[in-house]
mmCIF file of C-alpha atoms and ligand atoms in Angstrom:
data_model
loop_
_atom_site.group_PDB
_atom_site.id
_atom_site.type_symbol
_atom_site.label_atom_id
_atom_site.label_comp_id
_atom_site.label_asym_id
_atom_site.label_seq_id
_atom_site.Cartn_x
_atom_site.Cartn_y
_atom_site.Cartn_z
ATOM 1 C CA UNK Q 55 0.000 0.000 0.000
ATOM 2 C CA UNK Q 56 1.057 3.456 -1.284
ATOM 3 C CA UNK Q 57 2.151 6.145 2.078
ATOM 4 C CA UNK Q 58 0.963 9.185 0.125
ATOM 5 C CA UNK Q 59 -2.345 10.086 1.485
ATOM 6 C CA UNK Q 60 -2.718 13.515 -0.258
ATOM 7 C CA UNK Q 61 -1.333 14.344 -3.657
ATOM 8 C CA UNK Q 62 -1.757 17.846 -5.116
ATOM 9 C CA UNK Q 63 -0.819 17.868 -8.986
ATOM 10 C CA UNK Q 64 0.102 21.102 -11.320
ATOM 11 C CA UNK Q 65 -2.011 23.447 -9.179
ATOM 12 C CA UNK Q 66 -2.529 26.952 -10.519
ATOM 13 C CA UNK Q 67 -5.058 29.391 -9.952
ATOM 14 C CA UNK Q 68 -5.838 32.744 -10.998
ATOM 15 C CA UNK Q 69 -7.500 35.555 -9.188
ATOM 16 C CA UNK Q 70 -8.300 37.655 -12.832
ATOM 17 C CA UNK Q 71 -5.314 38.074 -14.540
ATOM 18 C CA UNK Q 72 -2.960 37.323 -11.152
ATOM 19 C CA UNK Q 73 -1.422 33.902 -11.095
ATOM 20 C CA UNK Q 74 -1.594 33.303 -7.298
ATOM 21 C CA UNK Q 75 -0.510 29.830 -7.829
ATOM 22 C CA UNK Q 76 1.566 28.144 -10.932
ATOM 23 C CA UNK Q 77 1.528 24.246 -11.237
ATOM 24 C CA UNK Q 78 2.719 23.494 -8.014
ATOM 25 C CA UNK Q 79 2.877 19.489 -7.244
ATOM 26 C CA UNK Q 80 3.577 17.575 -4.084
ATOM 27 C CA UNK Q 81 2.767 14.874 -1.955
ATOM 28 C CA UNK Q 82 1.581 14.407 2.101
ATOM 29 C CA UNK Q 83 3.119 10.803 3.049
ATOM 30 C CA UNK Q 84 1.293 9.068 6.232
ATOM 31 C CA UNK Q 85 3.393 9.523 9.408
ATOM 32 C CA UNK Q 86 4.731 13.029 8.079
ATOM 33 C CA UNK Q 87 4.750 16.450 8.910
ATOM 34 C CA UNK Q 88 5.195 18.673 5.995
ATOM 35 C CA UNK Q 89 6.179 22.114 5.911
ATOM 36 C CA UNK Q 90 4.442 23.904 3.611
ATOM 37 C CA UNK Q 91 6.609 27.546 3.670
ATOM 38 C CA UNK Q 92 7.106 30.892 1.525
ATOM 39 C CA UNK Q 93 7.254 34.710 2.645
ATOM 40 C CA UNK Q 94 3.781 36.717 2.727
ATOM 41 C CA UNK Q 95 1.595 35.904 -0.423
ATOM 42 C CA UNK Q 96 3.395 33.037 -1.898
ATOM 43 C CA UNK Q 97 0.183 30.957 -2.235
ATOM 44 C CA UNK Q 98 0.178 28.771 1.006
ATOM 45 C CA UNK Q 99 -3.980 30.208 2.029
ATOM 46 C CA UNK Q 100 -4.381 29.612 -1.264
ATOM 47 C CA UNK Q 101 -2.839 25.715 -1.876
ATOM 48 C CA UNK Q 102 -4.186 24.696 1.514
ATOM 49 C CA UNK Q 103 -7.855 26.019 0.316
ATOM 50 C CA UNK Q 104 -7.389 23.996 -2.483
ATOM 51 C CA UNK Q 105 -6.617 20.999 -0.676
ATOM 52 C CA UNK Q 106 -9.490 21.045 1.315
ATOM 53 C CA UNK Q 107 -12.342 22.061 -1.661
ATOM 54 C CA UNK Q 108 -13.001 25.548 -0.345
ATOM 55 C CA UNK Q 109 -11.371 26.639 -3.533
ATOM 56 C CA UNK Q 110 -11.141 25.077 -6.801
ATOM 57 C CA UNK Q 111 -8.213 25.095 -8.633
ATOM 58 C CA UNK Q 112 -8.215 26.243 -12.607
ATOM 59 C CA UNK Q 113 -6.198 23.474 -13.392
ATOM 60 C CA UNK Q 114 -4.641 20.748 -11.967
ATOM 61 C CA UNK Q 115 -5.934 18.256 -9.144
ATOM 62 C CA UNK Q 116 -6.112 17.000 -5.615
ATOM 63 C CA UNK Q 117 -6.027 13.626 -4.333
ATOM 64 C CA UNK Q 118 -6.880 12.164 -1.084
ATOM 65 C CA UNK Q 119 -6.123 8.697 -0.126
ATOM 66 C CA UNK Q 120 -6.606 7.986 -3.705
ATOM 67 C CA UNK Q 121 -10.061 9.592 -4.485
ATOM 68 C CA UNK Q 122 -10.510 13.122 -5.841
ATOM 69 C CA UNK Q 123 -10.706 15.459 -3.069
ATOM 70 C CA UNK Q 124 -14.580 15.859 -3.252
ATOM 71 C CA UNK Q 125 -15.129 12.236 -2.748
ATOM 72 C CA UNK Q 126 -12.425 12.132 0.477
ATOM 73 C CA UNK Q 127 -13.021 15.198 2.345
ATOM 74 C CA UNK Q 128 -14.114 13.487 5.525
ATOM 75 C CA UNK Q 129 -10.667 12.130 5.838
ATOM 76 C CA UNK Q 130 -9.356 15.351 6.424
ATOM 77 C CA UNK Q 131 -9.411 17.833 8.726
ATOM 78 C CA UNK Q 132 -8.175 22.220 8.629
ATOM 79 C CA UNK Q 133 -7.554 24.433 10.462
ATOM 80 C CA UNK Q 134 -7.543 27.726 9.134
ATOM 81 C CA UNK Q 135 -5.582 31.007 9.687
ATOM 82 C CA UNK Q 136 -8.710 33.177 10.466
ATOM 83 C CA UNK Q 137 -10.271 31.420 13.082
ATOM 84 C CA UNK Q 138 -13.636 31.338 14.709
ATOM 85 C CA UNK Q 139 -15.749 30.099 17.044
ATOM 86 C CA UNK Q 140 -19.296 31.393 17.823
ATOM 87 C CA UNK Q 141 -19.128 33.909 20.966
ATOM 88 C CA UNK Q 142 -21.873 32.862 22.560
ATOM 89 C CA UNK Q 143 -21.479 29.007 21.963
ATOM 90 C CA UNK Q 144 -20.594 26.812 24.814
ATOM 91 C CA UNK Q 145 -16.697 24.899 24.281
ATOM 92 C CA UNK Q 146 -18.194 21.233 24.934
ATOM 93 C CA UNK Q 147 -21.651 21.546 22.888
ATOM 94 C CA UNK Q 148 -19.699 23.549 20.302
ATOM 95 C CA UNK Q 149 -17.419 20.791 20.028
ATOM 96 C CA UNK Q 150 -20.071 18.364 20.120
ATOM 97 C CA UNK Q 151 -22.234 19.765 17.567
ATOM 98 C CA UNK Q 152 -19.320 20.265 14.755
ATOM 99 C CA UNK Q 153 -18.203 16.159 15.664
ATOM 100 C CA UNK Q 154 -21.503 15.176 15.198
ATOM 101 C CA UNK Q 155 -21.969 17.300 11.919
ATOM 102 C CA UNK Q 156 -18.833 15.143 10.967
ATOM 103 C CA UNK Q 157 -20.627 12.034 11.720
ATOM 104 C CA UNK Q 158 -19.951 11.114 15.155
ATOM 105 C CA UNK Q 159 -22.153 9.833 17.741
ATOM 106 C CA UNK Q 160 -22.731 12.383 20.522
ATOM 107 C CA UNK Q 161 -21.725 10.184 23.291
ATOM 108 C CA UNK Q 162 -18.547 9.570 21.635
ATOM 109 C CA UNK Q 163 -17.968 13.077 20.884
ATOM 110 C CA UNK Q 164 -19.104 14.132 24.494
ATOM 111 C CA UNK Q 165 -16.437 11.518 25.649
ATOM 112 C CA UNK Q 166 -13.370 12.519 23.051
ATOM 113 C CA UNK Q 167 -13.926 16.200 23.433
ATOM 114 C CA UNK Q 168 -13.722 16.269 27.563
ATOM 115 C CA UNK Q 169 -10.737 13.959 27.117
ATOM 116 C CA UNK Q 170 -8.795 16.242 25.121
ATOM 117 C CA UNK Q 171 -10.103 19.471 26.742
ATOM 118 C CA UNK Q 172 -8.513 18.284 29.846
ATOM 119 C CA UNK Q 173 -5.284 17.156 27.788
ATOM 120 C CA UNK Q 174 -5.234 20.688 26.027
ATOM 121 C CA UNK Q 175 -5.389 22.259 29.792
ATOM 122 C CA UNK Q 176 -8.889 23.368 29.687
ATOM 123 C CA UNK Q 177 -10.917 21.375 31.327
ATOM 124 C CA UNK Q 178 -12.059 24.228 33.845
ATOM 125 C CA UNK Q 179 -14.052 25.561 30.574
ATOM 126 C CA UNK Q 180 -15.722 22.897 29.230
ATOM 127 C CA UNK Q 181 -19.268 25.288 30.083
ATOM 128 C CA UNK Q 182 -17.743 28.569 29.461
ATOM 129 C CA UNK Q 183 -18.650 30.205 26.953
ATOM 130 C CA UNK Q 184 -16.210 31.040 23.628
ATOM 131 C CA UNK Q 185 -16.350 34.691 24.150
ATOM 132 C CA UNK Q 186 -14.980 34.290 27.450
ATOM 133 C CA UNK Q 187 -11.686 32.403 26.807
ATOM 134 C CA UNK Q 188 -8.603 33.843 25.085
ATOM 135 C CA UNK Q 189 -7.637 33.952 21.740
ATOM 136 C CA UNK Q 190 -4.849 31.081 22.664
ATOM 137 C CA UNK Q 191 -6.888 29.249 24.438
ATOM 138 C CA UNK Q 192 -9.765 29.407 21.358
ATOM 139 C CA UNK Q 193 -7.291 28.048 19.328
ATOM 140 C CA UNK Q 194 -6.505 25.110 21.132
ATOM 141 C CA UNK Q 195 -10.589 24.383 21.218
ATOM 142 C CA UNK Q 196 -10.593 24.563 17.226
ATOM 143 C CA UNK Q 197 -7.559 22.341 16.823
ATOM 144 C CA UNK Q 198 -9.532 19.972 19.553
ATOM 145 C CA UNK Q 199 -12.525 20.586 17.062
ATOM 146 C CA UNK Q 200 -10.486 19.377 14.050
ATOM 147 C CA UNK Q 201 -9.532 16.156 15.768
ATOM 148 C CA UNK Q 202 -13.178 14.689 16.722
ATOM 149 C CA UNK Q 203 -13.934 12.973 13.795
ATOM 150 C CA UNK Q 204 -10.248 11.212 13.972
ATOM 151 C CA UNK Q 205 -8.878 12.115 10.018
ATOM 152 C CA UNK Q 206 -5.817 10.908 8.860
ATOM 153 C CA UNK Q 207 -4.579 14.045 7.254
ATOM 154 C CA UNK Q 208 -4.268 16.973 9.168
ATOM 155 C CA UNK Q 209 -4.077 20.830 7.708
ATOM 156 C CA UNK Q 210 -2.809 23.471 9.477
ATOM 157 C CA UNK Q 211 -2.652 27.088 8.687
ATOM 158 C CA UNK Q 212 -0.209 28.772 11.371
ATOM 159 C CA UNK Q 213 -1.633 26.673 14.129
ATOM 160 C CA UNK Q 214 1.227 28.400 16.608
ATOM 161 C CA UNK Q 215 0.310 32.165 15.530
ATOM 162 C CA UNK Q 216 -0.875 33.750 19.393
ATOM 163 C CA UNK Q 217 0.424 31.100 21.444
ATOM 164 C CA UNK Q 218 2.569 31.537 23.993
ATOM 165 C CA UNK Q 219 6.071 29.302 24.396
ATOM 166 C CA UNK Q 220 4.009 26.341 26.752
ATOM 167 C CA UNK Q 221 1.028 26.219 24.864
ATOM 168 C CA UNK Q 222 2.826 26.080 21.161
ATOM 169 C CA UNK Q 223 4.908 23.366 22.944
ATOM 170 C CA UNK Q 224 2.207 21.640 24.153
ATOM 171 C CA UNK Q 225 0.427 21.828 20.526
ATOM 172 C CA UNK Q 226 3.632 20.516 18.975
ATOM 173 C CA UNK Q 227 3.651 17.617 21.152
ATOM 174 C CA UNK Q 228 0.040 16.866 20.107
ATOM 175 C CA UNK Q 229 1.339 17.301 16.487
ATOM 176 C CA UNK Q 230 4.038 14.530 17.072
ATOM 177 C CA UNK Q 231 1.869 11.990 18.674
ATOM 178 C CA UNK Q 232 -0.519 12.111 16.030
ATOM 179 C CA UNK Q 233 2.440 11.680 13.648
ATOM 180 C CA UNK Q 234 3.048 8.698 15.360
ATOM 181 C CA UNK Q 235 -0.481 7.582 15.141
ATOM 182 C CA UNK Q 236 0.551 7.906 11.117
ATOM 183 C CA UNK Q 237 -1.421 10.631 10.620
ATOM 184 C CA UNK Q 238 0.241 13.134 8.131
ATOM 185 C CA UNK Q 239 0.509 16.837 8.597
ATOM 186 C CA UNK Q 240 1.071 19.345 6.754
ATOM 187 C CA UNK Q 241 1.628 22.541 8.519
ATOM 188 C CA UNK Q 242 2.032 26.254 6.957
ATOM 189 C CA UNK Q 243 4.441 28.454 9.266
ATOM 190 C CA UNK Q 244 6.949 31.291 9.439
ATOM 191 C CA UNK Q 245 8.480 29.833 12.300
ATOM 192 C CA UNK Q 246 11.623 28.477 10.495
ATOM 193 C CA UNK Q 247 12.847 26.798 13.533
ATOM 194 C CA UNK Q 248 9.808 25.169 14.100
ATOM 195 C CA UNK Q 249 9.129 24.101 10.779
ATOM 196 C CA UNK Q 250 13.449 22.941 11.319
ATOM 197 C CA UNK Q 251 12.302 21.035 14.813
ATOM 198 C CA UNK Q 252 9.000 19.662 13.839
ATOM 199 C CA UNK Q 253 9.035 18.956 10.242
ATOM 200 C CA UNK Q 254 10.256 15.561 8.494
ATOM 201 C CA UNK Q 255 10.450 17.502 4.944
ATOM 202 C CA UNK Q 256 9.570 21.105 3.464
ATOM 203 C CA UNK Q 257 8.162 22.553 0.333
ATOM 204 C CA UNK Q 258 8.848 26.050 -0.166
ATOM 205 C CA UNK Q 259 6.642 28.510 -2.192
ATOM 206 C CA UNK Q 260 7.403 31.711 -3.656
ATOM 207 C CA UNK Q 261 5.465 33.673 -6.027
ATOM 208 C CA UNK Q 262 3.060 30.748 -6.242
ATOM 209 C CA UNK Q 263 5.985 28.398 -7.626
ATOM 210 C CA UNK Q 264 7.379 25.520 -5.957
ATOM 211 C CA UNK Q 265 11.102 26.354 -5.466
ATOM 212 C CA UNK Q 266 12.382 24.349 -2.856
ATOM 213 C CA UNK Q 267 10.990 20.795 -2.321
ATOM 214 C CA UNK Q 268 12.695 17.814 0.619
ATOM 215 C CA UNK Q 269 14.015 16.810 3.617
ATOM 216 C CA UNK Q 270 15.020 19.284 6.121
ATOM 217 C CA UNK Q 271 18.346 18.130 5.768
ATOM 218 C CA UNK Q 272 18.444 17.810 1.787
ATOM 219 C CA UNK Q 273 17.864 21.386 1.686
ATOM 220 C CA UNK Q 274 19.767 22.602 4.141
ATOM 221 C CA UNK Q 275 22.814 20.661 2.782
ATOM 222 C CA UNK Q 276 21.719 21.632 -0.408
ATOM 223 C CA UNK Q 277 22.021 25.376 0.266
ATOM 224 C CA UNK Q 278 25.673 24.687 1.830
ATOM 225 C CA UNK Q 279 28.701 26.779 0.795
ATOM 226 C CA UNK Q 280 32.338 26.699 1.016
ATOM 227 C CA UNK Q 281 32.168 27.070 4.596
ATOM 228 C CA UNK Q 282 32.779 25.217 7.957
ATOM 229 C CA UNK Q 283 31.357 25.537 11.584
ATOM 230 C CA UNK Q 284 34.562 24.764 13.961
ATOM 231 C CA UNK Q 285 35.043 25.165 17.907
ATOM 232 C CA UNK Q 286 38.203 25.501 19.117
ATOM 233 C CA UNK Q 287 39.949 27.086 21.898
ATOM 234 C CA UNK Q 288 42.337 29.563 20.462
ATOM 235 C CA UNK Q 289 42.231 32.276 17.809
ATOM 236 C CA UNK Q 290 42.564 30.708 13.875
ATOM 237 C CA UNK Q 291 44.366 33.280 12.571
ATOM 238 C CA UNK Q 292 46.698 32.772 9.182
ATOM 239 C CA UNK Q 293 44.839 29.118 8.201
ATOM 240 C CA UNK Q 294 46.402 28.478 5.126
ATOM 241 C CA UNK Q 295 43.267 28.243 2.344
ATOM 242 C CA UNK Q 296 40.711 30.226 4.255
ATOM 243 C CA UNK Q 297 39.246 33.569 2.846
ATOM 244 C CA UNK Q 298 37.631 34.611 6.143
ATOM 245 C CA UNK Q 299 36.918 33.819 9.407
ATOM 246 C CA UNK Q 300 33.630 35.296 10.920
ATOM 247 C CA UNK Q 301 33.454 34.795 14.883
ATOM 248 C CA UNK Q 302 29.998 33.707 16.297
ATOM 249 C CA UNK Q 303 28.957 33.072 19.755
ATOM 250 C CA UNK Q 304 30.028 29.558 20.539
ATOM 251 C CA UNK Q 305 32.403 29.294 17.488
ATOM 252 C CA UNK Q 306 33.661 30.359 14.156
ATOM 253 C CA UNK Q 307 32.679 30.040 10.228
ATOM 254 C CA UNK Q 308 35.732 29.389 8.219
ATOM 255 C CA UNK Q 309 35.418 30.489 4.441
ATOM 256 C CA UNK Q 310 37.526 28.358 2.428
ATOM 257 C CA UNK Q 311 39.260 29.491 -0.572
ATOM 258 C CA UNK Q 312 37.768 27.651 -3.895
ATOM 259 C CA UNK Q 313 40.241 25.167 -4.291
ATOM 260 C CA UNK Q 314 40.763 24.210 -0.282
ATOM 261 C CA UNK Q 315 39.034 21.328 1.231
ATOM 262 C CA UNK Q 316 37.507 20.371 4.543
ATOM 263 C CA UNK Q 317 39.940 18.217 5.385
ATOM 264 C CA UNK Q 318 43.044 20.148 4.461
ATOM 265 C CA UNK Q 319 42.103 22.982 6.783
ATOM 266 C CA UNK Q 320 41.137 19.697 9.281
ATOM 267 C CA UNK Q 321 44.549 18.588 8.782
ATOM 268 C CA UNK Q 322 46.579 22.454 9.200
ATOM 269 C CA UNK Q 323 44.146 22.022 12.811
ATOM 270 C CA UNK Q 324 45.851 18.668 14.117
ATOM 271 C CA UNK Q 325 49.557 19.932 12.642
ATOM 272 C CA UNK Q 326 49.057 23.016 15.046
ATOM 273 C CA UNK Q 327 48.157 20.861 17.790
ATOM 274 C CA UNK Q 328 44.887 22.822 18.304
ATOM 275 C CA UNK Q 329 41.781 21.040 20.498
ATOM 276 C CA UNK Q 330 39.124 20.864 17.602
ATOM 277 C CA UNK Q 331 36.117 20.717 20.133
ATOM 278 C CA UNK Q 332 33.439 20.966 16.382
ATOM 279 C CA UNK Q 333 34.378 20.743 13.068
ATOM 280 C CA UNK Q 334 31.355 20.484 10.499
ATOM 281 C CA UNK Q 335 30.336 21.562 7.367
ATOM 282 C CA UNK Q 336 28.471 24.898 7.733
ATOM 283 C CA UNK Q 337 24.150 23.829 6.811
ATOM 284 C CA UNK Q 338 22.528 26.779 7.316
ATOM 285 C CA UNK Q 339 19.372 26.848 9.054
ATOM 286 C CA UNK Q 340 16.316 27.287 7.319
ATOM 287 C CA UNK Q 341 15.920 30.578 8.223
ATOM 288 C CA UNK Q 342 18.373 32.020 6.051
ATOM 289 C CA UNK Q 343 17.294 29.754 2.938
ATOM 290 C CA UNK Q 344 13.685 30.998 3.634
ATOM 291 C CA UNK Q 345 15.242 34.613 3.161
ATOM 292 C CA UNK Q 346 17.445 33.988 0.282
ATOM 293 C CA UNK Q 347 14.155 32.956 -1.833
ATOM 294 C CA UNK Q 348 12.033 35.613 -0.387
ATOM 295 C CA UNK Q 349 15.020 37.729 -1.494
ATOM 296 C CA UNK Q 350 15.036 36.605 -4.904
ATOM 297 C CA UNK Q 351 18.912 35.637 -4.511
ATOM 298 C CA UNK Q 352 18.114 32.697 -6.482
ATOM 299 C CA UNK Q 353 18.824 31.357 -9.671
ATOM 300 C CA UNK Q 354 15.862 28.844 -11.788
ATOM 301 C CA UNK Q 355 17.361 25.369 -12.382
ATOM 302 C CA UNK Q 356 15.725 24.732 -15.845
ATOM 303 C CA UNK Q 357 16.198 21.438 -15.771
ATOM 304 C CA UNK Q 358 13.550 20.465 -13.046
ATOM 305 C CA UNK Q 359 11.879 23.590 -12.042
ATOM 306 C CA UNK Q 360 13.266 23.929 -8.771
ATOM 307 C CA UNK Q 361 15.539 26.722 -7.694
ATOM 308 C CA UNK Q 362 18.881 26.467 -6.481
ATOM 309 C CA UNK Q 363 21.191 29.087 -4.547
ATOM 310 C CA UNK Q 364 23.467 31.397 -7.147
ATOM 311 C CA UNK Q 365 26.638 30.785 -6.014
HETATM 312 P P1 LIG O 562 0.540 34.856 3.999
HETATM 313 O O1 LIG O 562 1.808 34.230 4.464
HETATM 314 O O2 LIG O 562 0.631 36.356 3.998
HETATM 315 O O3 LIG O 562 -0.708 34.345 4.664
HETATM 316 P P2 LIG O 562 0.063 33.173 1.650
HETATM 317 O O4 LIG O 562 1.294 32.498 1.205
HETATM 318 O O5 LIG O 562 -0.922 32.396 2.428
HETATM 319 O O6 LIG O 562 0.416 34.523 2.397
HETATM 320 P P3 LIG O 562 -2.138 33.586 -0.197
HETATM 321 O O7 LIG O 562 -3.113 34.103 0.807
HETATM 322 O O8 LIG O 562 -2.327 32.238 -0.725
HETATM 323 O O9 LIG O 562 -0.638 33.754 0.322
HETATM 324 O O10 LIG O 562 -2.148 34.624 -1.425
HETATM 325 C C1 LIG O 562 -1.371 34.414 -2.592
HETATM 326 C C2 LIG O 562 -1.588 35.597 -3.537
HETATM 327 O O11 LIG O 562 -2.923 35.560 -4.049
HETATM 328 C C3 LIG O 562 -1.413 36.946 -2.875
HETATM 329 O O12 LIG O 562 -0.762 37.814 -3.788
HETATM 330 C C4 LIG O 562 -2.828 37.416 -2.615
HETATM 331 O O13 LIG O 562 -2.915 38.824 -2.691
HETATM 332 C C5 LIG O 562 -3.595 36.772 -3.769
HETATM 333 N N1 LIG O 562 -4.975 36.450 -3.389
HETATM 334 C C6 LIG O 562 -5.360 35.557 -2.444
HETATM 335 N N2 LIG O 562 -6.707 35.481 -2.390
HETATM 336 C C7 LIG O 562 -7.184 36.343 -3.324
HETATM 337 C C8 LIG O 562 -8.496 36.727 -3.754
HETATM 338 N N3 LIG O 562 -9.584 36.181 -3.216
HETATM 339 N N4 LIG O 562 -8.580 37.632 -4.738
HETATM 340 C C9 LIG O 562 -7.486 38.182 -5.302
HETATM 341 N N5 LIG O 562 -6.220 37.860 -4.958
HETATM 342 C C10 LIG O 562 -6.062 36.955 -3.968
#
């Protein structure tokens, strides 16, 4: 049996003569999380909306567990950006009412929804009314609300935006259990070390094109330059082969000259008898690959689409 769950093929959509999004093509494997990242108005809303039949796309097509989307949709569950519960609604019968809308029986809902209301830290406002709780702690009641009807794919559009450090914490431990269930997730954020701690692979939008499509590590390995991350406990002054040497906190970056390698400058190290406490080849975090693209310091690869750092 096939892991993908959720394929999304040569999406595109226009809004009038704006192409918000431009034949962009990925999968959501069971037992994933999946990034789904790009700066302000790169098409994320817009491919998750897709995804879950709010919009339709002008061409192209998604897939869920096989089906078309309109034949799946109970499978999945979202969690949009703009949220909203009614003010005056009670948490539990909210919660309650949308399960049952989903198809589940009321005692089983009743049961579920207490369970993870307590879980989520809330139990204390299982009557209280939506108005009354914070915008955090509404959140948390709408993720609970997504999870009722138990879907294997999950879709989630900034779920950490308001929370504070404990409660995104506690959400991203929910997030990990259920990726252990084998649900799969895919999860749109701006949190690049989130999306670094929490996600198994990453596609990256920009301009409504896929430019950056893998594994955490693929693409921060991919975006690697001549550089190295060492530790050491004097100064590395006059290394034969390196161009520069920028100091950070708990360490140093080592430019190499073009035609020096790793282990040449590893070598000069031992020959000056210096403790090497780290000596890696410098990935850089996501962070400053998400700003390259949203930069535009990128070059097109022709050959499959994708976009690789200029050098
Ligand atoms: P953000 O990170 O700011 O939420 P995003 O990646 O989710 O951005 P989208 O909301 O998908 O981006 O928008 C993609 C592009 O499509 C933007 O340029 C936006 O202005 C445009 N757009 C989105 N919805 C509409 C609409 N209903 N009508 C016209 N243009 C739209």
């Amino acid at each position: 049996m096939t892991d993908i769950v959720l394929e999304a093929t040569r999406l595109t959509k226009n809004y009038n003569s704006f192409r918000a999004l431009d034949g962009v093509s990925f999968v959501l494997r069971r037992g994933e999380i999946l990034g789904l990242l790009g700066p302000n108005g790169a098409g994320k809303t817009t491919t998750l909306r897709m995804l879950v039949d709010i919009i339709r796309p002008d061409e192209g097509s998604v897939r869920v567990m096989g089906k078309p989307i309109e034949e799946a949709k109970d499978r999945l569950a979202y969690l949009p950006e703009e949220r909203g519960l009614y003010p005056k609604g009670r948490i539990l019968e909210t919660l309650v009412y949308f399960a049952e809308l989903k198809g589940v029986a009321r005692k089983v809902a009743e049961l579920k929804a207490r369970e993870w209301l307590e879980r989520l830290g809330l139990g204390q406002h299982i009557k209280s009314r939506a108005e009354q709780l914070s915008k955090g702690m509404q959140q948390k009641v709408q993720l609970i609300g997504a999870l009722l009807h138990d879907p294997d794919i999950l879709l989630l559009d900034e779920p950490f935006s308001g929370l504070d450090p404990l409660n995104t914490q506690i959400i991203e431990e929910v997030m990990k259990d259920l990726r252990k269930q084998g649900k799969a997730l895919l999860l749109s954020t701006h949190l690049m070390h989130q999306a670094e701690d929490l996600c198994d692979r990453v596609v990256m939008l920009n301009h409504g094109r896929l430019v950056l499509e893998g594994s955490v590590l693929e693409v921060r390995q991919r975006f690697s330059d001549q550089s190295l991350f060492v530790e050491v406990d004097e100064p590395l002054d006059g290394l034969h082969g390196v161009a520069e040497v920028r100091r950070h906190e708990r360490g140093c970056r080592l430019f190499l000259q073009s035609h020096v390698t790793p282990q040449q400058i590893l070598a000069e190290l031992v020959h000056r008898n210096i403790t090497v406490r780290r000596f890696e080849i410098y990935t850089p975090p996501l962070e400053e690959i998400f700003i390259k693209v949203a930069s535009g310091s990128l070059s097109t690869d022709s050959s499959n689409g994708l976009t690789s750092v200029a050098p």
